[in-house]
mmCIF file of C-alpha atoms in Angstrom:
data_model
loop_
_atom_site.group_PDB
_atom_site.id
_atom_site.type_symbol
_atom_site.label_atom_id
_atom_site.label_comp_id
_atom_site.label_asym_id
_atom_site.label_seq_id
_atom_site.Cartn_x
_atom_site.Cartn_y
_atom_site.Cartn_z
ATOM 1 C CA MET A 26 -14.556 -20.043 -11.142
ATOM 2 C CA ARG A 27 -15.680 -16.581 -12.192
ATOM 3 C CA ASN A 28 -14.084 -13.168 -12.445
ATOM 4 C CA PRO A 29 -14.969 -11.119 -9.367
ATOM 5 C CA PRO A 30 -15.699 -7.374 -9.594
ATOM 6 C CA LEU A 31 -12.608 -5.268 -10.247
ATOM 7 C CA SER A 32 -11.334 -2.143 -8.497
ATOM 8 C CA LEU A 33 -8.311 0.132 -8.835
ATOM 9 C CA TYR A 34 -6.159 1.472 -6.000
ATOM 10 C CA VAL A 35 -3.924 4.506 -6.655
ATOM 11 C CA HIS A 36 -1.203 5.230 -4.096
ATOM 12 C CA ILE A 37 0.048 8.752 -3.356
ATOM 13 C CA PRO A 38 2.946 8.223 -0.922
ATOM 14 C CA TRP A 39 3.667 11.689 0.475
ATOM 15 C CA CYS A 40 2.371 13.371 3.618
ATOM 16 C CA VAL A 41 3.433 16.459 5.565
ATOM 17 C CA GLN A 42 4.778 14.244 8.331
ATOM 18 C CA LYS A 43 4.425 10.561 9.144
ATOM 19 C CA CYS A 44 2.181 9.717 12.103
ATOM 20 C CA PRO A 45 3.723 7.495 14.829
ATOM 21 C CA TYR A 46 0.976 4.832 14.531
ATOM 22 C CA CYS A 47 1.123 4.583 10.715
ATOM 23 C CA ASP A 48 2.586 1.492 9.045
ATOM 24 C CA PHE A 49 1.481 2.426 5.525
ATOM 25 C CA ASN A 50 3.992 3.164 2.771
ATOM 26 C CA SER A 51 4.071 6.916 3.380
ATOM 27 C CA HIS A 52 6.916 9.416 3.373
ATOM 28 C CA GLY A 53 7.213 12.869 4.937
ATOM 29 C CA LEU A 54 7.557 15.519 2.263
ATOM 30 C CA LYS A 55 11.078 16.994 2.306
ATOM 31 C CA SER A 56 11.092 18.922 -0.964
ATOM 32 C CA ALA A 57 8.764 20.069 -3.739
ATOM 33 C CA LEU A 58 5.981 17.650 -4.609
ATOM 34 C CA PRO A 59 6.795 15.932 -7.947
ATOM 35 C CA GLU A 60 3.191 15.966 -9.149
ATOM 36 C CA LYS A 61 3.621 15.821 -12.899
ATOM 37 C CA GLU A 62 6.459 13.296 -12.823
ATOM 38 C CA TYR A 63 4.609 10.984 -10.439
ATOM 39 C CA VAL A 64 1.314 11.192 -12.343
ATOM 40 C CA ALA A 65 3.131 10.236 -15.542
ATOM 41 C CA HIS A 66 4.600 7.171 -13.830
ATOM 42 C CA LEU A 67 1.213 6.231 -12.330
ATOM 43 C CA LEU A 68 -0.383 6.200 -15.760
ATOM 44 C CA ASP A 69 2.488 4.232 -17.293
ATOM 45 C CA ASP A 70 2.090 1.752 -14.436
ATOM 46 C CA LEU A 71 -1.639 1.470 -15.153
ATOM 47 C CA ALA A 72 -1.062 0.993 -18.887
ATOM 48 C CA GLU A 73 1.120 -2.014 -18.079
ATOM 49 C CA ASP A 74 -1.360 -3.470 -15.594
ATOM 50 C CA ALA A 75 -4.247 -2.968 -17.996
ATOM 51 C CA LYS A 76 -2.799 -5.685 -20.226
ATOM 52 C CA SER A 77 -3.734 -8.271 -17.585
ATOM 53 C CA ILE A 78 -7.439 -7.384 -17.415
ATOM 54 C CA GLY A 79 -8.516 -6.983 -21.048
ATOM 55 C CA ASP A 80 -11.881 -5.255 -21.239
ATOM 56 C CA ARG A 81 -12.944 -6.086 -17.682
ATOM 57 C CA GLN A 82 -14.857 -3.190 -16.139
ATOM 58 C CA VAL A 83 -13.319 -1.246 -13.253
ATOM 59 C CA ASP A 84 -16.124 -0.428 -10.818
ATOM 60 C CA THR A 85 -14.348 1.654 -8.172
ATOM 61 C CA VAL A 86 -11.203 3.753 -7.763
ATOM 62 C CA PHE A 87 -9.590 4.612 -4.436
ATOM 63 C CA ILE A 88 -6.838 7.247 -4.294
ATOM 64 C CA GLY A 89 -5.069 6.707 -0.963
ATOM 65 C CA GLY A 90 -1.842 7.507 0.760
ATOM 66 C CA GLY A 91 -0.020 9.189 2.311
ATOM 67 C CA THR A 92 -2.073 12.316 1.833
ATOM 68 C CA PRO A 93 -3.572 12.568 -1.674
ATOM 69 C CA SER A 94 -5.071 15.972 -0.839
ATOM 70 C CA LEU A 95 -1.544 17.396 -1.073
ATOM 71 C CA PHE A 96 -1.971 17.060 -4.831
ATOM 72 C CA SER A 97 -3.755 19.734 -6.836
ATOM 73 C CA ALA A 98 -7.187 19.379 -8.383
ATOM 74 C CA ASP A 99 -5.494 19.576 -11.805
ATOM 75 C CA ALA A 100 -3.317 16.574 -10.925
ATOM 76 C CA MET A 101 -6.403 14.623 -9.814
ATOM 77 C CA ALA A 102 -8.124 15.508 -13.086
ATOM 78 C CA ASP A 103 -5.094 14.210 -15.018
ATOM 79 C CA ILE A 104 -5.103 10.958 -13.013
ATOM 80 C CA ILE A 105 -8.822 10.350 -13.534
ATOM 81 C CA ALA A 106 -8.703 11.239 -17.242
ATOM 82 C CA GLY A 107 -5.703 8.939 -17.625
ATOM 83 C CA ILE A 108 -7.566 6.091 -15.917
ATOM 84 C CA LYS A 109 -10.531 6.511 -18.250
ATOM 85 C CA ALA A 110 -8.203 6.412 -21.261
ATOM 86 C CA ARG A 111 -6.527 3.162 -20.173
ATOM 87 C CA VAL A 112 -9.213 0.953 -18.626
ATOM 88 C CA ASN A 113 -12.928 0.326 -19.002
ATOM 89 C CA LEU A 114 -14.130 2.517 -16.126
ATOM 90 C CA ALA A 115 -17.778 2.045 -15.201
ATOM 91 C CA PRO A 116 -19.980 5.097 -15.945
ATOM 92 C CA ASP A 117 -21.152 5.104 -12.318
ATOM 93 C CA ALA A 118 -17.724 4.318 -10.819
ATOM 94 C CA GLU A 119 -17.169 5.319 -7.221
ATOM 95 C CA ILE A 120 -13.989 7.445 -7.171
ATOM 96 C CA THR A 121 -12.738 8.041 -3.623
ATOM 97 C CA MET A 122 -9.877 10.236 -2.463
ATOM 98 C CA GLU A 123 -8.402 10.409 1.047
ATOM 99 C CA ALA A 124 -7.884 13.867 2.525
ATOM 100 C CA ASN A 125 -6.211 15.331 5.595
ATOM 101 C CA PRO A 126 -7.995 18.395 7.043
ATOM 102 C CA GLY A 127 -4.616 20.119 7.482
ATOM 103 C CA THR A 128 -3.999 20.113 3.711
ATOM 104 C CA VAL A 129 -7.358 21.386 2.470
ATOM 105 C CA GLU A 130 -7.640 25.111 1.932
ATOM 106 C CA ALA A 131 -10.904 26.834 0.966
ATOM 107 C CA GLY A 132 -12.492 25.529 -2.202
ATOM 108 C CA LYS A 133 -10.166 22.565 -2.689
ATOM 109 C CA PHE A 134 -12.875 19.905 -2.271
ATOM 110 C CA LEU A 135 -14.932 21.595 -4.972
ATOM 111 C CA GLY A 136 -11.907 21.387 -7.267
ATOM 112 C CA PHE A 137 -11.494 17.685 -6.535
ATOM 113 C CA TYR A 138 -15.191 17.078 -7.212
ATOM 114 C CA GLN A 139 -14.981 18.933 -10.527
ATOM 115 C CA ALA A 140 -11.911 16.810 -11.362
ATOM 116 C CA GLY A 141 -14.033 13.665 -11.078
ATOM 117 C CA VAL A 142 -13.698 12.614 -7.435
ATOM 118 C CA ASN A 143 -17.167 11.741 -6.131
ATOM 119 C CA ARG A 144 -16.313 10.491 -2.643
ATOM 120 C CA ILE A 145 -13.928 12.006 -0.085
ATOM 121 C CA SER A 146 -12.604 10.227 3.020
ATOM 122 C CA VAL A 147 -11.562 12.813 5.613
ATOM 123 C CA GLY A 148 -8.994 11.533 8.134
ATOM 124 C CA ILE A 149 -9.979 13.338 11.317
ATOM 125 C CA GLN A 150 -9.125 10.613 13.913
ATOM 126 C CA SER A 151 -9.988 12.914 16.854
ATOM 127 C CA PHE A 152 -11.279 16.399 17.571
ATOM 128 C CA GLN A 153 -9.295 16.768 20.810
ATOM 129 C CA PRO A 154 -5.964 18.623 20.898
ATOM 130 C CA GLN A 155 -4.267 16.223 23.331
ATOM 131 C CA HIS A 156 -5.063 13.199 21.158
ATOM 132 C CA LEU A 157 -4.222 14.927 17.884
ATOM 133 C CA ALA A 158 -0.822 15.829 19.326
ATOM 134 C CA VAL A 159 -0.092 12.267 20.503
ATOM 135 C CA LEU A 160 -1.201 10.860 17.122
ATOM 136 C CA GLY A 161 1.055 13.292 15.254
ATOM 137 C CA ARG A 162 -1.812 14.830 13.297
ATOM 138 C CA ILE A 163 -1.110 18.213 11.698
ATOM 139 C CA HIS A 164 -4.678 19.596 11.905
ATOM 140 C CA ASN A 165 -6.766 20.968 14.762
ATOM 141 C CA ASP A 166 -10.457 20.565 15.516
ATOM 142 C CA ASP A 167 -11.427 23.795 13.721
ATOM 143 C CA GLN A 168 -9.691 22.621 10.535
ATOM 144 C CA ALA A 169 -11.458 19.277 10.805
ATOM 145 C CA ILE A 170 -14.869 20.904 11.140
ATOM 146 C CA ASN A 171 -14.102 23.291 8.276
ATOM 147 C CA ALA A 172 -13.059 20.393 6.022
ATOM 148 C CA VAL A 173 -16.384 18.655 6.600
ATOM 149 C CA LYS A 174 -18.287 21.877 5.895
ATOM 150 C CA GLN A 175 -16.349 22.148 2.625
ATOM 151 C CA ALA A 176 -17.341 18.587 1.720
ATOM 152 C CA HIS A 177 -20.997 19.490 2.246
ATOM 153 C CA SER A 178 -20.791 22.783 0.361
ATOM 154 C CA ALA A 179 -18.917 21.217 -2.571
ATOM 155 C CA GLY A 180 -21.990 19.096 -3.271
ATOM 156 C CA LEU A 181 -20.184 15.757 -3.019
ATOM 157 C CA PRO A 182 -22.739 12.945 -3.314
ATOM 158 C CA THR A 183 -21.106 11.120 -0.415
ATOM 159 C CA PHE A 184 -18.169 11.411 1.959
ATOM 160 C CA ASN A 185 -16.650 9.614 4.918
ATOM 161 C CA LEU A 186 -15.136 10.639 8.241
ATOM 162 C CA ASP A 187 -12.363 8.548 9.816
ATOM 163 C CA LEU A 188 -12.364 8.504 13.625
ATOM 164 C CA MET A 189 -10.191 6.465 15.997
ATOM 165 C CA HIS A 190 -10.971 5.178 19.454
ATOM 166 C CA GLY A 191 -8.911 3.379 22.093
ATOM 167 C CA LEU A 192 -6.458 6.281 22.036
ATOM 168 C CA PRO A 193 -3.732 6.703 24.679
ATOM 169 C CA LYS A 194 -5.300 7.316 28.122
ATOM 170 C CA GLN A 195 -8.748 7.715 26.541
ATOM 171 C CA SER A 196 -11.857 7.362 28.716
ATOM 172 C CA VAL A 197 -15.253 6.140 27.548
ATOM 173 C CA ASP A 198 -16.763 9.634 27.851
ATOM 174 C CA ASN A 199 -13.828 11.098 25.954
ATOM 175 C CA ALA A 200 -14.314 8.646 23.080
ATOM 176 C CA MET A 201 -18.060 9.367 22.990
ATOM 177 C CA SER A 202 -17.322 13.091 22.775
ATOM 178 C CA ASP A 203 -15.344 12.534 19.562
ATOM 179 C CA LEU A 204 -18.100 10.346 18.162
ATOM 180 C CA ASP A 205 -20.822 12.862 19.039
ATOM 181 C CA LYS A 206 -18.891 15.650 17.305
ATOM 182 C CA GLY A 207 -18.408 13.496 14.225
ATOM 183 C CA ILE A 208 -22.090 12.578 14.024
ATOM 184 C CA ALA A 209 -23.099 16.227 14.503
ATOM 185 C CA LEU A 210 -21.281 17.040 11.238
ATOM 186 C CA ASN A 211 -23.711 14.728 9.423
ATOM 187 C CA PRO A 212 -21.369 12.658 7.246
ATOM 188 C CA TYR A 213 -22.860 9.976 5.026
ATOM 189 C CA HIS A 214 -20.378 7.371 6.273
ATOM 190 C CA LEU A 215 -18.292 7.006 9.409
ATOM 191 C CA SER A 216 -15.276 4.730 9.773
ATOM 192 C CA TRP A 217 -14.740 4.198 13.494
ATOM 193 C CA TYR A 218 -11.837 1.977 14.305
ATOM 194 C CA GLN A 219 -9.641 1.098 17.242
ATOM 195 C CA LEU A 220 -6.025 2.214 17.359
ATOM 196 C CA THR A 221 -3.740 -0.784 17.000
ATOM 197 C CA ILE A 222 0.007 -0.838 17.532
ATOM 198 C CA GLU A 223 1.711 -2.062 14.365
ATOM 199 C CA PRO A 224 5.316 -3.312 13.970
ATOM 200 C CA ASN A 225 7.877 -0.927 12.474
ATOM 201 C CA THR A 226 6.198 2.178 13.863
ATOM 202 C CA PRO A 227 7.347 4.604 16.601
ATOM 203 C CA PHE A 228 4.370 3.487 18.713
ATOM 204 C CA TYR A 229 5.655 -0.099 18.495
ATOM 205 C CA SER A 230 9.131 0.798 19.755
ATOM 206 C CA ARG A 231 7.761 3.251 22.369
ATOM 207 C CA PRO A 232 4.245 2.000 23.187
ATOM 208 C CA PRO A 233 1.825 4.590 24.577
ATOM 209 C CA GLU A 234 -0.441 3.794 27.518
ATOM 210 C CA LEU A 235 -3.664 2.453 25.986
ATOM 211 C CA PRO A 236 -7.023 1.898 27.735
ATOM 212 C CA ASP A 237 -7.554 -1.549 29.272
ATOM 213 C CA ASP A 238 -9.762 -4.174 27.629
ATOM 214 C CA ASP A 239 -12.851 -3.377 29.729
ATOM 215 C CA ILE A 240 -12.733 0.282 28.709
ATOM 216 C CA LEU A 241 -12.129 -0.649 25.054
ATOM 217 C CA TRP A 242 -15.125 -2.959 25.052
ATOM 218 C CA GLU A 243 -17.394 -0.359 26.688
ATOM 219 C CA ILE A 244 -16.273 2.225 24.114
ATOM 220 C CA GLN A 245 -17.189 -0.152 21.303
ATOM 221 C CA GLU A 246 -20.547 -1.102 22.793
ATOM 222 C CA ARG A 247 -21.632 2.448 23.617
ATOM 223 C CA GLY A 248 -20.316 3.766 20.326
ATOM 224 C CA HIS A 249 -22.231 1.134 18.384
ATOM 225 C CA ARG A 250 -25.481 2.114 20.107
ATOM 226 C CA VAL A 251 -24.848 5.824 19.491
ATOM 227 C CA LEU A 252 -24.120 5.293 15.799
ATOM 228 C CA GLU A 253 -27.131 3.043 15.230
ATOM 229 C CA ALA A 254 -29.405 5.515 17.023
ATOM 230 C CA ALA A 255 -28.104 8.279 14.729
ATOM 231 C CA GLY A 256 -29.072 6.324 11.607
ATOM 232 C CA TYR A 257 -25.720 4.756 10.764
ATOM 233 C CA LYS A 258 -25.897 1.021 10.046
ATOM 234 C CA GLN A 259 -22.851 -1.122 10.697
ATOM 235 C CA TYR A 260 -21.917 -3.187 7.653
ATOM 236 C CA GLU A 261 -18.286 -4.034 8.484
ATOM 237 C CA ILE A 262 -16.283 -4.394 11.701
ATOM 238 C CA SER A 263 -15.205 -0.712 11.647
ATOM 239 C CA ALA A 264 -17.599 0.903 9.152
ATOM 240 C CA TYR A 265 -21.026 2.515 9.531
ATOM 241 C CA ALA A 266 -23.063 4.170 6.781
ATOM 242 C CA LYS A 267 -26.386 5.757 6.061
ATOM 243 C CA GLU A 268 -28.567 3.860 3.600
ATOM 244 C CA GLY A 269 -26.913 3.649 0.175
ATOM 245 C CA HIS A 270 -23.558 5.089 1.299
ATOM 246 C CA GLN A 271 -21.397 2.025 1.955
ATOM 247 C CA CYS A 272 -17.863 2.301 0.564
ATOM 248 C CA ARG A 273 -18.163 0.153 -2.559
ATOM 249 C CA HIS A 274 -14.396 -0.027 -3.005
ATOM 250 C CA ASN A 275 -13.754 -1.482 0.443
ATOM 251 C CA VAL A 276 -16.720 -3.839 0.154
ATOM 252 C CA ASN A 277 -15.105 -5.266 -2.982
ATOM 253 C CA TYR A 278 -11.919 -6.009 -1.011
ATOM 254 C CA TRP A 279 -13.899 -7.753 1.721
ATOM 255 C CA ARG A 280 -15.912 -9.815 -0.776
ATOM 256 C CA PHE A 281 -12.606 -11.137 -2.144
ATOM 257 C CA GLY A 282 -12.835 -9.007 -5.269
ATOM 258 C CA ASP A 283 -9.965 -8.235 -7.636
ATOM 259 C CA TYR A 284 -8.036 -4.980 -7.716
ATOM 260 C CA LEU A 285 -5.196 -3.375 -9.576
ATOM 261 C CA GLY A 286 -2.736 -1.367 -7.507
ATOM 262 C CA ILE A 287 -0.663 1.415 -9.049
ATOM 263 C CA GLY A 288 1.866 3.666 -7.379
ATOM 264 C CA CYS A 289 4.830 2.923 -5.140
ATOM 265 C CA GLY A 290 4.248 -0.023 -2.822
ATOM 266 C CA ALA A 291 0.710 -0.597 -4.129
ATOM 267 C CA HIS A 292 -0.719 -4.111 -3.909
ATOM 268 C CA GLY A 293 -2.893 -5.842 -6.507
ATOM 269 C CA LYS A 294 -4.891 -9.080 -6.709
ATOM 270 C CA ILE A 295 -5.917 -10.519 -10.064
ATOM 271 C CA THR A 296 -7.848 -13.711 -10.830
ATOM 272 C CA ASP A 297 -7.010 -15.705 -13.956
ATOM 273 C CA ILE A 298 -10.006 -17.929 -14.627
ATOM 274 C CA GLU A 299 -8.286 -19.702 -17.530
ATOM 275 C CA SER A 300 -5.504 -21.057 -15.323
ATOM 276 C CA GLY A 301 -7.621 -21.089 -12.170
ATOM 277 C CA THR A 302 -5.047 -19.038 -10.254
ATOM 278 C CA ILE A 303 -5.012 -15.923 -8.097
ATOM 279 C CA LYS A 304 -2.007 -13.644 -8.460
ATOM 280 C CA ARG A 305 -0.814 -10.971 -6.016
ATOM 281 C CA LEU A 306 1.486 -8.155 -7.127
ATOM 282 C CA VAL A 307 3.436 -5.539 -5.178
ATOM 283 C CA LYS A 308 4.950 -2.472 -6.821
ATOM 284 C CA VAL A 309 8.373 -0.968 -6.092
ATOM 285 C CA LYS A 310 8.064 0.604 -2.648
ATOM 286 C CA HIS A 311 10.209 3.736 -2.453
ATOM 287 C CA PRO A 312 9.094 6.809 -4.450
ATOM 288 C CA ARG A 313 12.597 7.477 -5.755
ATOM 289 C CA GLY A 314 13.042 3.922 -6.978
ATOM 290 C CA TYR A 315 9.532 3.866 -8.422
ATOM 291 C CA MET A 316 10.091 7.051 -10.431
ATOM 292 C CA GLU A 317 13.472 5.853 -11.699
ATOM 293 C CA MET A 318 11.835 2.814 -13.274
ATOM 294 C CA SER A 319 10.258 2.181 -16.597
ATOM 295 C CA ARG A 320 7.577 -0.435 -17.146
ATOM 296 C CA PRO A 321 6.911 -2.765 -15.428
ATOM 297 C CA TYR A 322 6.927 -1.283 -11.929
ATOM 298 C CA ILE A 323 6.522 -4.661 -10.206
ATOM 299 C CA ASP A 324 8.625 -5.600 -7.203
ATOM 300 C CA THR A 325 7.126 -9.039 -6.512
ATOM 301 C CA THR A 326 4.538 -11.359 -8.075
ATOM 302 C CA THR A 327 3.230 -14.418 -6.229
ATOM 303 C CA LEU A 328 0.530 -16.991 -6.788
ATOM 304 C CA VAL A 329 -1.763 -17.630 -3.829
ATOM 305 C CA GLU A 330 -1.123 -21.207 -2.727
ATOM 306 C CA GLU A 331 -4.168 -23.452 -2.342
ATOM 307 C CA ASP A 332 -3.346 -24.019 1.339
ATOM 308 C CA ASP A 333 -3.479 -20.247 1.949
ATOM 309 C CA ILE A 334 -6.797 -19.656 0.205
ATOM 310 C CA PRO A 335 -9.166 -20.468 3.119
ATOM 311 C CA PHE A 336 -7.551 -17.987 5.496
ATOM 312 C CA GLU A 337 -7.245 -15.279 2.817
ATOM 313 C CA PHE A 338 -10.872 -15.678 1.779
ATOM 314 C CA PHE A 339 -12.368 -15.760 5.269
ATOM 315 C CA MET A 340 -10.040 -13.057 6.628
ATOM 316 C CA ASN A 341 -11.670 -10.669 4.180
ATOM 317 C CA ARG A 342 -15.206 -12.036 3.927
ATOM 318 C CA PHE A 343 -15.887 -12.370 7.639
ATOM 319 C CA ARG A 344 -15.218 -8.660 8.243
ATOM 320 C CA LEU A 345 -18.614 -8.005 6.673
ATOM 321 C CA LEU A 346 -21.828 -8.353 8.663
ATOM 322 C CA GLU A 347 -23.800 -9.554 5.643
ATOM 323 C CA PRO A 348 -24.167 -13.319 5.176
ATOM 324 C CA CYS A 349 -21.643 -14.926 2.847
ATOM 325 C CA PRO A 350 -23.104 -17.115 0.074
ATOM 326 C CA ILE A 351 -21.435 -20.521 0.370
ATOM 327 C CA ASP A 352 -21.204 -20.755 -3.433
ATOM 328 C CA ASP A 353 -18.911 -17.691 -3.465
ATOM 329 C CA TYR A 354 -16.078 -19.698 -1.936
ATOM 330 C CA SER A 355 -15.477 -21.988 -4.910
ATOM 331 C CA ALA A 356 -16.629 -19.432 -7.492
ATOM 332 C CA LEU A 357 -14.083 -16.834 -6.366
ATOM 333 C CA THR A 358 -11.192 -19.069 -5.346
ATOM 334 C CA GLY A 359 -11.322 -21.898 -7.872
ATOM 335 C CA VAL A 360 -11.044 -24.561 -5.168
ATOM 336 C CA SER A 361 -13.674 -26.743 -3.560
ATOM 337 C CA ILE A 362 -14.516 -26.756 0.139
ATOM 338 C CA SER A 363 -12.099 -29.313 1.534
ATOM 339 C CA ASP A 364 -12.671 -31.582 4.514
ATOM 340 C CA GLU A 365 -10.254 -29.374 6.482
ATOM 341 C CA VAL A 366 -12.287 -26.254 5.677
ATOM 342 C CA LYS A 367 -15.529 -28.034 6.585
ATOM 343 C CA ALA A 368 -13.996 -29.055 9.917
ATOM 344 C CA ALA A 369 -12.846 -25.462 10.572
ATOM 345 C CA LEU A 370 -16.317 -24.106 9.774
ATOM 346 C CA ASP A 371 -17.938 -26.682 12.079
ATOM 347 C CA ASP A 372 -15.456 -25.774 14.816
ATOM 348 C CA ALA A 373 -16.330 -22.087 14.470
ATOM 349 C CA ALA A 374 -20.044 -22.915 14.585
ATOM 350 C CA GLN A 375 -19.639 -25.055 17.711
ATOM 351 C CA LYS A 376 -17.860 -22.162 19.410
ATOM 352 C CA GLY A 377 -20.805 -19.860 18.618
ATOM 353 C CA LEU A 378 -18.735 -17.722 16.242
ATOM 354 C CA LEU A 379 -20.553 -18.661 13.037
ATOM 355 C CA ASP A 380 -24.045 -19.680 11.926
ATOM 356 C CA ILE A 381 -24.258 -22.136 9.018
ATOM 357 C CA THR A 382 -27.341 -22.534 6.820
ATOM 358 C CA PRO A 383 -27.684 -24.581 3.621
ATOM 359 C CA HIS A 384 -26.755 -21.525 1.533
ATOM 360 C CA HIS A 385 -24.897 -19.032 3.743
ATOM 361 C CA TRP A 386 -22.289 -18.531 6.431
ATOM 362 C CA GLN A 387 -23.135 -15.762 8.912
ATOM 363 C CA VAL A 388 -20.737 -14.376 11.503
ATOM 364 C CA THR A 389 -22.495 -14.125 14.886
ATOM 365 C CA ALA A 390 -22.296 -11.236 17.328
ATOM 366 C CA LYS A 391 -19.784 -13.298 19.308
ATOM 367 C CA GLY A 392 -17.806 -13.920 16.116
ATOM 368 C CA ARG A 393 -17.629 -10.179 15.436
ATOM 369 C CA ARG A 394 -16.351 -9.569 18.954
ATOM 370 C CA TYR A 395 -13.765 -12.349 18.717
ATOM 371 C CA LEU A 396 -12.911 -12.081 15.031
ATOM 372 C CA ASN A 397 -9.298 -13.150 15.519
ATOM 373 C CA THR A 398 -10.477 -16.288 17.309
ATOM 374 C CA LEU A 399 -12.839 -17.009 14.423
ATOM 375 C CA LEU A 400 -10.100 -16.562 11.827
ATOM 376 C CA SER A 401 -7.687 -18.719 13.800
ATOM 377 C CA CYS A 402 -9.947 -21.666 12.981
ATOM 378 C CA PHE A 403 -8.678 -21.443 9.379
ATOM 379 C CA VAL A 404 -4.947 -21.137 10.024
#
């Protein structure tokens, strides 16, 4: 067993208003933003977590939410400086921050870049007023375009656009229009994912009318061809990037890497090679409760049971299009490939979902299309 690469997730829970499809731990802002108080708690949280990793290097940081761009550039600078003071942050660390176009006034991206953020993920979702309204987004298409122009002018070395498809009553041509507008803005990376209805959301209790399966499949197929033709290479089920611009933080998740999670409701995964165990941690969820605590900020800690390891490993690893080295399974989980896992892999291969070579597992095109069917082999 070996220590996998290590990342850090930082959760900022507030947004202007919660979107009806969102099941993340986010909270509509009802009063003044408690920047300084929350940053102090984040860094106390990290100081406690840092005890579990020793001098292990942190390769990537992802500041997500909520809407982190509600925070000031000064607050981001304090967070990043505090991270550097508490953990061994790699000199070339990728430091990503999510942003909503409706919360980014002129010059703000430059301030974030000067604070140490070197990758922005702009949550556009759609450029069309009718879809933005249904999705509960607070920005319009002009604000979205302006945010991307700011990202370019700030000199950021890379940035990402988030776009959704399969939106309520969306046609194929309508989805391609959004994609064409996104590509025309020349981002380095484009996350293009299908709207899903999640439990405990307004969309779950009052489901909108979504396109049928044939339309969804045509959107995916045409969109894939458009993105590839524009120079974006698919490397994950919902992620396309120009050469050298993959999201390193997300790739670490999908390769079954380790990560600390600080902030309310943040999740972490830490490998202990001495005991041969994998531990998952969840922090106190509600902002008020989180900021009323002192160290530690942990809500729950669980060890990943050996029976759960195959599904957890493959659920992450098979999202990537790259082949998976077979040796990674035991090296990153601490368990050998059991007869049950071998049988599940053979079953997936017989169904045409997986190719198996002496050294790698490779998800097929059919396996990418029917990923849930592939993963069900390991349940």
